[in-house]
């Protein structure tokens, strides 16, 4: 890649995290190029099920520099999230390369010996190996490929011999293909709970929800106060205190569903969050369980022909199984050789922090906080941009002139008509 401009910072992934970082970098006079393997922005959001809405409010989900339009409502739909991301890339005039997949990231020759301050030098930085035999040279790299990257389907005994229809929740779009059918949804997280309700309301003959560990259920909003704001307020408090507060709140706001097969969790809400389990926001699950249209059952242990064997020893014969069993980050092939991932495949450093063994490599969007993922990605974007601008030696008085940008400060503004 020949250019009279300095080598860019490459941002991998054109989802909300990647777009937010690119906009924040551009506002600081740092050239950022977003590389996306699909043919447009927001690919993951385009593939989600039709019913999905943000569980965080419009006002607290905007990315730096552009408010989400008021007409999208308080809880923004999947399609409107995509529209917002498209407008965001256009509004900030982001450099976006689509249809190119980055498959491996390596330190550039000489970078390992050049030291921290040499990221802008000729012999320093990173090389990105991409589809079509491309090799891209960048001063720094921000990985924003997404928390929900690669569908994870458990290797249940007998899974390959199951005679019913088995699909991961990533392939679920709407209930129409399941009308009149007996469906088992596996996994009682937010995705599984919402898909189960969608199926029950969309004409499935019977819907069961396989639960391994009873989830914490919270109201999305109580008397106009969104659960997200509570998450923001308590996330810095001691875990045991938040656990107690959560238990008290649940007793007041969430009915006991033990008689319906969904008991209250034994472990505390925030203790579960720290382990990676986000509370289920109620968008119809409580009513569906009480009405019997969604039936909680034991966890799946195995498959046996047409039957599904549950943890309590019972056997059921659903026509179809939808596995809402989570995702992997899928970073091993990209950066596994750099020793920057933990035992669960998650980055050791996040946000403005860069790994000591890989200076100039940043990550965003790989946490799932109770304060809202969009909100945290917006905050991370500002922090990463500030850290990178300082690292690359971009002077504050020259940054806006270099980028030909007005002094917006990336404060939310009204979107153009």
Coordinates of C-alpha atoms in Angstrom, one line a residue:
X1 CA 0.0 0.0 0.0
X2 CA 1.7 3.2 -1.2
X3 CA 0.5 6.5 0.1
X4 CA 1.9 10.0 0.9
X5 CA -0.1 9.9 4.1
X6 CA 1.2 8.2 7.3
X7 CA 0.3 4.5 7.7
X8 CA -3.2 4.4 9.0
X9 CA -4.6 2.8 12.2
X10 CA -6.5 -0.2 11.1
X11 CA -9.8 -1.0 12.8
X12 CA -11.0 -4.5 12.2
X13 CA -14.8 -4.8 12.2
X14 CA -17.5 -2.3 11.1
X15 CA -19.9 -2.9 14.0
X16 CA -20.7 -0.2 16.6
X17 CA -17.4 -0.6 18.4
X18 CA -15.2 -0.3 15.3
X19 CA -17.2 2.6 13.9
X20 CA -17.0 4.5 17.2
X21 CA -13.3 4.1 17.4
X22 CA -12.7 5.2 13.8
X23 CA -14.8 8.3 14.4
X24 CA -13.0 9.2 17.6
X25 CA -9.6 8.7 15.9
X26 CA -10.6 10.8 12.9
X27 CA -11.7 13.6 15.2
X28 CA -8.2 13.6 16.7
X29 CA -6.5 13.8 13.3
X30 CA -5.5 10.1 13.2
X31 CA -6.2 8.4 10.0
X32 CA -8.3 5.2 10.6
X33 CA -9.3 2.7 8.0
X34 CA -12.1 0.2 9.0
X35 CA -11.8 -3.2 7.4
X36 CA -15.0 -5.3 7.3
X37 CA -15.3 -8.8 5.9
X38 CA -19.0 -8.4 5.0
X39 CA -20.4 -6.0 2.4
X40 CA -21.6 -3.4 4.8
X41 CA -21.6 -2.0 8.4
X42 CA -23.5 -3.7 11.2
X43 CA -23.3 -7.2 9.7
X44 CA -24.0 -8.9 13.1
X45 CA -27.0 -6.7 13.7
X46 CA -28.4 -7.4 10.2
X47 CA -28.3 -11.1 11.0
X48 CA -30.1 -11.0 14.4
X49 CA -33.7 -12.1 14.8
X50 CA -36.3 -9.7 13.7
X51 CA -37.9 -9.2 17.1
X52 CA -34.7 -7.9 18.7
X53 CA -34.5 -4.4 20.2
X54 CA -31.7 -2.8 22.2
X55 CA -32.2 -3.5 25.9
X56 CA -30.5 -0.2 26.6
X57 CA -32.2 3.2 26.1
X58 CA -31.7 5.3 23.0
X59 CA -30.2 8.1 24.9
X60 CA -27.6 5.9 26.6
X61 CA -26.8 3.9 23.5
X62 CA -25.6 6.6 21.1
X63 CA -22.0 6.5 19.8
X64 CA -19.7 9.5 19.9
X65 CA -20.7 12.4 17.8
X66 CA -24.2 11.4 16.6
X67 CA -27.4 11.0 18.6
X68 CA -29.8 8.2 17.8
X69 CA -32.9 9.8 16.2
X70 CA -35.8 10.3 18.5
X71 CA -38.2 8.7 16.0
X72 CA -36.5 5.3 16.6
X73 CA -38.2 5.2 20.0
X74 CA -36.8 4.5 23.5
X75 CA -35.9 0.8 22.7
X76 CA -34.3 0.8 19.3
X77 CA -35.2 -2.0 16.9
X78 CA -32.7 -4.2 15.1
X79 CA -33.5 -2.5 11.7
X80 CA -33.1 1.0 13.2
X81 CA -29.8 0.0 14.8
X82 CA -28.6 -0.9 11.3
X83 CA -29.9 2.4 9.9
X84 CA -28.2 4.3 12.7
X85 CA -24.8 2.6 12.0
X86 CA -25.1 3.3 8.3
X87 CA -25.8 7.0 9.0
X88 CA -23.0 7.1 11.5
X89 CA -20.4 5.9 9.0
X90 CA -21.7 8.4 6.4
X91 CA -21.9 11.3 8.9
X92 CA -18.4 10.9 10.0
X93 CA -17.1 10.2 6.5
X94 CA -15.3 7.1 7.7
X95 CA -12.8 5.3 5.5
X96 CA -14.4 1.9 5.1
X97 CA -13.1 -1.1 3.2
X98 CA -15.7 -3.9 2.8
X99 CA -15.5 -7.5 1.5
X100 CA -12.0 -7.9 3.0
X101 CA -11.3 -10.3 5.8
X102 CA -8.3 -9.9 8.0
X103 CA -7.0 -13.4 8.9
X104 CA -3.8 -12.8 10.8
X105 CA -2.1 -9.9 12.6
X106 CA 1.6 -9.8 13.1
X107 CA 4.2 -7.3 14.4
X108 CA 6.0 -5.6 11.5
X109 CA 9.7 -6.5 11.0
X110 CA 11.7 -4.4 13.5
X111 CA 8.6 -3.5 15.6
X112 CA 9.5 -5.8 18.4
X113 CA 12.8 -4.0 18.9
X114 CA 11.7 -0.5 18.0
X115 CA 10.1 0.2 21.4
X116 CA 6.9 1.8 22.4
X117 CA 7.5 5.2 20.9
X118 CA 8.3 3.9 17.4
X119 CA 4.8 3.0 16.3
X120 CA 4.8 5.7 13.7
X121 CA 8.2 4.9 12.3
X122 CA 9.0 3.1 9.1
X123 CA 10.1 -0.1 10.7
X124 CA 7.5 -0.3 13.3
X125 CA 3.8 -1.1 13.6
X126 CA 1.7 -4.1 12.4
X127 CA 1.1 -6.2 9.3
X128 CA -2.4 -7.5 8.6
X129 CA -2.8 -10.5 6.3
X130 CA -6.1 -10.3 4.5
X131 CA -8.2 -12.1 1.9
X132 CA -7.0 -11.9 -1.7
X133 CA -3.3 -12.1 -0.6
X134 CA -3.4 -8.5 0.8
X135 CA -0.8 -7.4 3.3
X136 CA -1.7 -4.1 5.0
X137 CA 0.8 -2.1 7.0
X138 CA -0.6 -0.1 9.9
X139 CA 0.8 2.0 12.8
X140 CA -1.6 0.4 15.2
X141 CA -4.6 -2.0 15.2
X142 CA -7.9 -1.9 16.9
X143 CA -9.7 -5.3 17.0
X144 CA -13.5 -4.8 17.1
X145 CA -14.7 -8.1 15.6
X146 CA -17.5 -8.5 18.2
X147 CA -18.4 -10.3 21.4
X148 CA -20.8 -12.6 19.6
X149 CA -18.6 -13.7 16.7
X150 CA -18.7 -17.5 16.3
X151 CA -21.7 -19.5 17.3
X152 CA -21.0 -22.1 20.0
X153 CA -22.9 -25.4 19.8
X154 CA -22.2 -27.9 22.6
X155 CA -21.0 -31.3 21.5
X156 CA -23.9 -33.1 23.1
X157 CA -23.7 -37.0 22.9
X158 CA -25.9 -38.1 20.0
X159 CA -26.2 -34.6 18.5
X160 CA -25.3 -35.8 15.0
X161 CA -27.9 -38.5 15.0
X162 CA -30.8 -36.3 16.1
X163 CA -33.6 -36.7 13.6
X164 CA -35.3 -33.4 14.4
X165 CA -34.2 -29.9 13.2
X166 CA -31.3 -28.5 15.2
X167 CA -30.1 -24.9 14.7
X168 CA -28.1 -22.4 16.6
X169 CA -29.9 -19.2 17.6
X170 CA -27.7 -17.3 15.2
X171 CA -29.7 -18.8 12.4
X172 CA -33.1 -17.9 13.9
X173 CA -34.9 -15.0 12.3
X174 CA -38.6 -15.2 13.1
X175 CA -41.2 -17.8 14.3
X176 CA -42.8 -18.5 10.9
X177 CA -40.8 -21.7 10.1
X178 CA -41.9 -23.1 13.5
X179 CA -45.6 -22.5 13.3
X180 CA -47.6 -25.5 14.6
X181 CA -44.4 -27.3 15.7
X182 CA -43.1 -28.4 19.1
X183 CA -39.9 -26.5 19.8
X184 CA -37.3 -26.7 22.5
X185 CA -35.1 -23.6 23.1
X186 CA -31.9 -24.4 24.9
X187 CA -30.4 -21.7 27.0
X188 CA -32.1 -19.2 29.3
X189 CA -30.0 -16.1 28.6
X190 CA -31.5 -13.0 27.0
X191 CA -31.4 -14.5 23.5
X192 CA -33.0 -17.9 24.5
X193 CA -35.7 -16.2 26.6
X194 CA -36.6 -13.8 23.9
X195 CA -36.7 -16.4 21.2
X196 CA -38.9 -18.6 23.4
X197 CA -41.4 -15.8 23.8
X198 CA -41.2 -15.0 20.1
X199 CA -42.0 -18.6 19.2
X200 CA -44.9 -18.8 21.7
X201 CA -46.4 -15.6 20.3
X202 CA -45.7 -16.6 16.7
X203 CA -47.7 -19.8 16.5
X204 CA -45.5 -22.6 17.7
X205 CA -47.6 -25.5 19.0
X206 CA -45.5 -25.9 22.1
X207 CA -42.4 -24.1 23.5
X208 CA -40.1 -25.4 26.1
X209 CA -37.1 -23.7 27.5
X210 CA -34.2 -25.8 28.8
X211 CA -32.5 -24.2 31.8
X212 CA -29.2 -25.3 33.3
X213 CA -28.8 -22.5 35.8
X214 CA -31.8 -20.3 36.8
X215 CA -31.2 -16.8 35.5
X216 CA -31.7 -13.5 37.3
X217 CA -34.6 -11.8 35.7
X218 CA -35.0 -8.0 35.8
X219 CA -37.6 -5.6 34.5
X220 CA -36.3 -3.6 31.5
X221 CA -37.9 -0.5 33.0
X222 CA -39.7 0.2 36.3
X223 CA -41.9 3.3 36.6
X224 CA -39.8 4.8 33.7
X225 CA -36.5 4.0 35.3
X226 CA -34.5 1.7 33.0
X227 CA -32.5 -1.2 34.4
X228 CA -29.5 0.1 32.5
X229 CA -29.3 3.2 34.8
X230 CA -29.2 0.9 37.8
X231 CA -26.4 -1.1 36.2
X232 CA -24.4 2.1 35.7
X233 CA -24.9 3.2 39.3
X234 CA -24.0 -0.1 40.9
X235 CA -21.2 -1.4 38.7
X236 CA -18.4 0.1 41.0
X237 CA -20.0 -1.0 44.2
X238 CA -18.8 -4.1 46.2
X239 CA -20.1 -7.3 44.7
X240 CA -21.7 -8.6 47.9
X241 CA -23.6 -5.3 48.4
X242 CA -25.0 -5.4 44.9
X243 CA -26.0 -9.0 45.3
X244 CA -28.0 -8.1 48.4
X245 CA -29.6 -5.1 46.7
X246 CA -30.5 -7.3 43.7
X247 CA -32.1 -9.9 45.8
X248 CA -34.3 -7.3 47.5
X249 CA -35.3 -5.7 44.3
X250 CA -36.2 -9.1 42.7
X251 CA -38.5 -10.0 45.6
X252 CA -40.4 -6.7 45.0
X253 CA -40.5 -6.5 41.2
X254 CA -40.2 -10.1 39.9
X255 CA -42.7 -12.8 40.9
X256 CA -41.5 -16.1 42.2
X257 CA -41.7 -18.6 39.3
X258 CA -40.5 -21.7 41.3
X259 CA -43.9 -23.4 40.9
X260 CA -43.5 -23.0 37.1
X261 CA -40.1 -24.6 37.1
X262 CA -38.0 -21.5 37.2
X263 CA -36.8 -20.9 40.7
X264 CA -35.0 -17.9 42.0
X265 CA -31.2 -18.1 41.5
X266 CA -29.1 -19.3 44.4
X267 CA -26.1 -17.1 43.6
X268 CA -26.1 -13.3 43.6
X269 CA -26.9 -11.2 40.6
X270 CA -23.6 -9.3 40.5
X271 CA -21.6 -12.4 41.3
X272 CA -23.1 -14.0 38.2
X273 CA -22.3 -10.8 36.2
X274 CA -18.7 -11.1 37.2
X275 CA -18.7 -14.6 35.9
X276 CA -20.1 -13.5 32.6
X277 CA -23.8 -14.1 33.0
X278 CA -25.9 -11.0 32.4
X279 CA -29.4 -10.8 33.9
X280 CA -32.3 -11.6 31.6
X281 CA -34.3 -8.4 30.8
X282 CA -38.0 -9.3 30.8
X283 CA -39.6 -8.7 27.5
X284 CA -42.4 -11.1 28.0
X285 CA -40.8 -14.2 29.6
X286 CA -42.5 -13.8 33.0
X287 CA -46.0 -13.5 31.5
X288 CA -45.3 -16.4 29.1
X289 CA -44.1 -18.7 31.9
X290 CA -47.0 -17.9 34.1
X291 CA -49.4 -18.5 31.2
X292 CA -47.8 -21.8 30.4
X293 CA -47.0 -20.8 26.8
X294 CA -43.3 -21.2 27.7
X295 CA -42.4 -24.2 29.8
X296 CA -39.1 -24.3 31.7
X297 CA -37.5 -27.8 31.7
X298 CA -34.2 -29.3 32.8
X299 CA -31.0 -28.8 30.8
X300 CA -30.1 -30.9 27.8
X301 CA -27.8 -33.8 28.4
X302 CA -27.9 -35.7 25.2
X303 CA -29.8 -36.6 22.0
X304 CA -31.1 -40.1 21.2
X305 CA -32.6 -40.4 17.7
X306 CA -35.8 -38.3 17.8
X307 CA -35.5 -37.8 21.6
X308 CA -33.8 -35.2 23.7
X309 CA -32.5 -36.5 27.1
X310 CA -32.7 -33.9 29.9
X311 CA -30.6 -33.6 33.0
X312 CA -33.5 -34.9 35.3
X313 CA -33.6 -38.1 33.3
X314 CA -36.8 -37.3 31.3
X315 CA -37.0 -37.5 27.6
X316 CA -38.9 -35.3 25.2
X317 CA -39.5 -35.4 21.4
X318 CA -39.6 -31.9 20.1
X319 CA -39.8 -31.3 16.3
X320 CA -37.1 -28.7 16.5
X321 CA -34.3 -27.5 18.8
X322 CA -33.0 -23.9 18.8
X323 CA -29.7 -23.7 20.7
X324 CA -29.2 -20.3 22.3
X325 CA -25.9 -21.6 23.7
X326 CA -23.7 -18.5 23.2
X327 CA -20.8 -17.6 21.1
X328 CA -17.0 -17.7 21.1
X329 CA -14.9 -14.6 20.4
X330 CA -13.1 -16.4 17.5
X331 CA -9.8 -14.6 18.0
X332 CA -7.5 -17.5 18.1
X333 CA -6.6 -17.6 14.4
X334 CA -6.3 -13.9 14.2
X335 CA -4.1 -13.2 17.2
X336 CA -3.7 -16.4 19.2
X337 CA 0.0 -16.5 18.4
X338 CA 0.6 -13.1 20.1
X339 CA -0.1 -14.4 23.6
X340 CA -2.7 -11.8 24.3
X341 CA -5.8 -14.0 25.1
X342 CA -6.9 -15.6 28.3
X343 CA -8.0 -19.2 28.8
X344 CA -11.5 -18.3 27.6
X345 CA -10.2 -16.7 24.4
X346 CA -10.8 -13.1 25.5
X347 CA -8.3 -10.3 25.2
X348 CA -6.1 -9.8 28.3
X349 CA -6.2 -6.0 27.8
X350 CA -9.2 -4.0 26.7
X351 CA -10.1 -0.4 25.9
X352 CA -7.2 2.1 26.2
X353 CA -4.9 -0.5 27.7
X354 CA -2.6 -2.3 25.2
X355 CA -0.9 -5.6 26.0
X356 CA 2.7 -5.2 27.2
X357 CA 3.8 -7.9 24.8
X358 CA 1.9 -6.3 21.9
X359 CA 2.0 -2.5 22.2
X360 CA -0.2 -0.7 19.7
X361 CA -2.8 -3.5 19.6
X362 CA -6.2 -2.5 21.1
X363 CA -9.5 -4.2 21.7
X364 CA -13.0 -3.0 22.1
X365 CA -16.4 -4.7 22.4
X366 CA -15.2 -7.8 24.2
X367 CA -17.0 -7.3 27.5
X368 CA -20.7 -7.5 28.3
X369 CA -21.3 -5.0 31.1
X370 CA -24.6 -4.5 32.9
X371 CA -24.1 -0.8 32.1
X372 CA -24.8 -1.4 28.4
X373 CA -22.5 -2.6 25.7
X374 CA -23.1 0.3 23.3
X375 CA -22.5 2.8 26.1
X376 CA -19.2 1.2 27.1
X377 CA -18.0 0.9 23.5
X378 CA -18.7 4.7 23.1
X379 CA -16.6 5.4 26.2
X380 CA -13.9 3.0 25.1
X381 CA -13.7 4.7 21.7
X382 CA -12.9 8.1 23.3
X383 CA -10.2 6.5 25.5
X384 CA -8.6 4.5 22.8
X385 CA -8.5 7.5 20.5
X386 CA -6.9 9.7 23.2
X387 CA -4.3 7.0 24.0
X388 CA -3.5 6.4 20.3
X389 CA -3.2 10.1 19.4
X390 CA -0.7 10.5 22.3
X391 CA 1.1 7.4 21.3
X392 CA 1.4 8.4 17.7
X393 CA 2.5 11.9 18.5
X394 CA -0.5 13.7 17.0
X395 CA -0.4 17.3 18.3
X396 CA -3.6 18.7 19.6
X397 CA -3.3 22.0 17.8
X398 CA -2.8 20.3 14.4
X399 CA -5.2 17.4 14.6
X400 CA -8.3 19.1 13.3
X401 CA -6.5 20.9 10.5
X402 CA -5.0 17.6 9.4
X403 CA -8.3 15.9 9.4
X404 CA -10.3 18.9 8.0
X405 CA -12.8 18.5 10.8
X406 CA -14.8 21.0 12.8
X407 CA -14.3 21.2 16.5
X408 CA -17.3 19.0 17.5
X409 CA -15.5 17.4 20.4
X410 CA -17.6 14.4 19.5
X411 CA -20.4 15.6 21.6
X412 CA -23.8 14.1 20.5
X413 CA -25.5 16.3 18.0
X414 CA -28.9 16.2 16.2
X415 CA -28.6 13.9 13.1
X416 CA -29.0 15.6 9.7
X417 CA -32.5 15.6 8.1

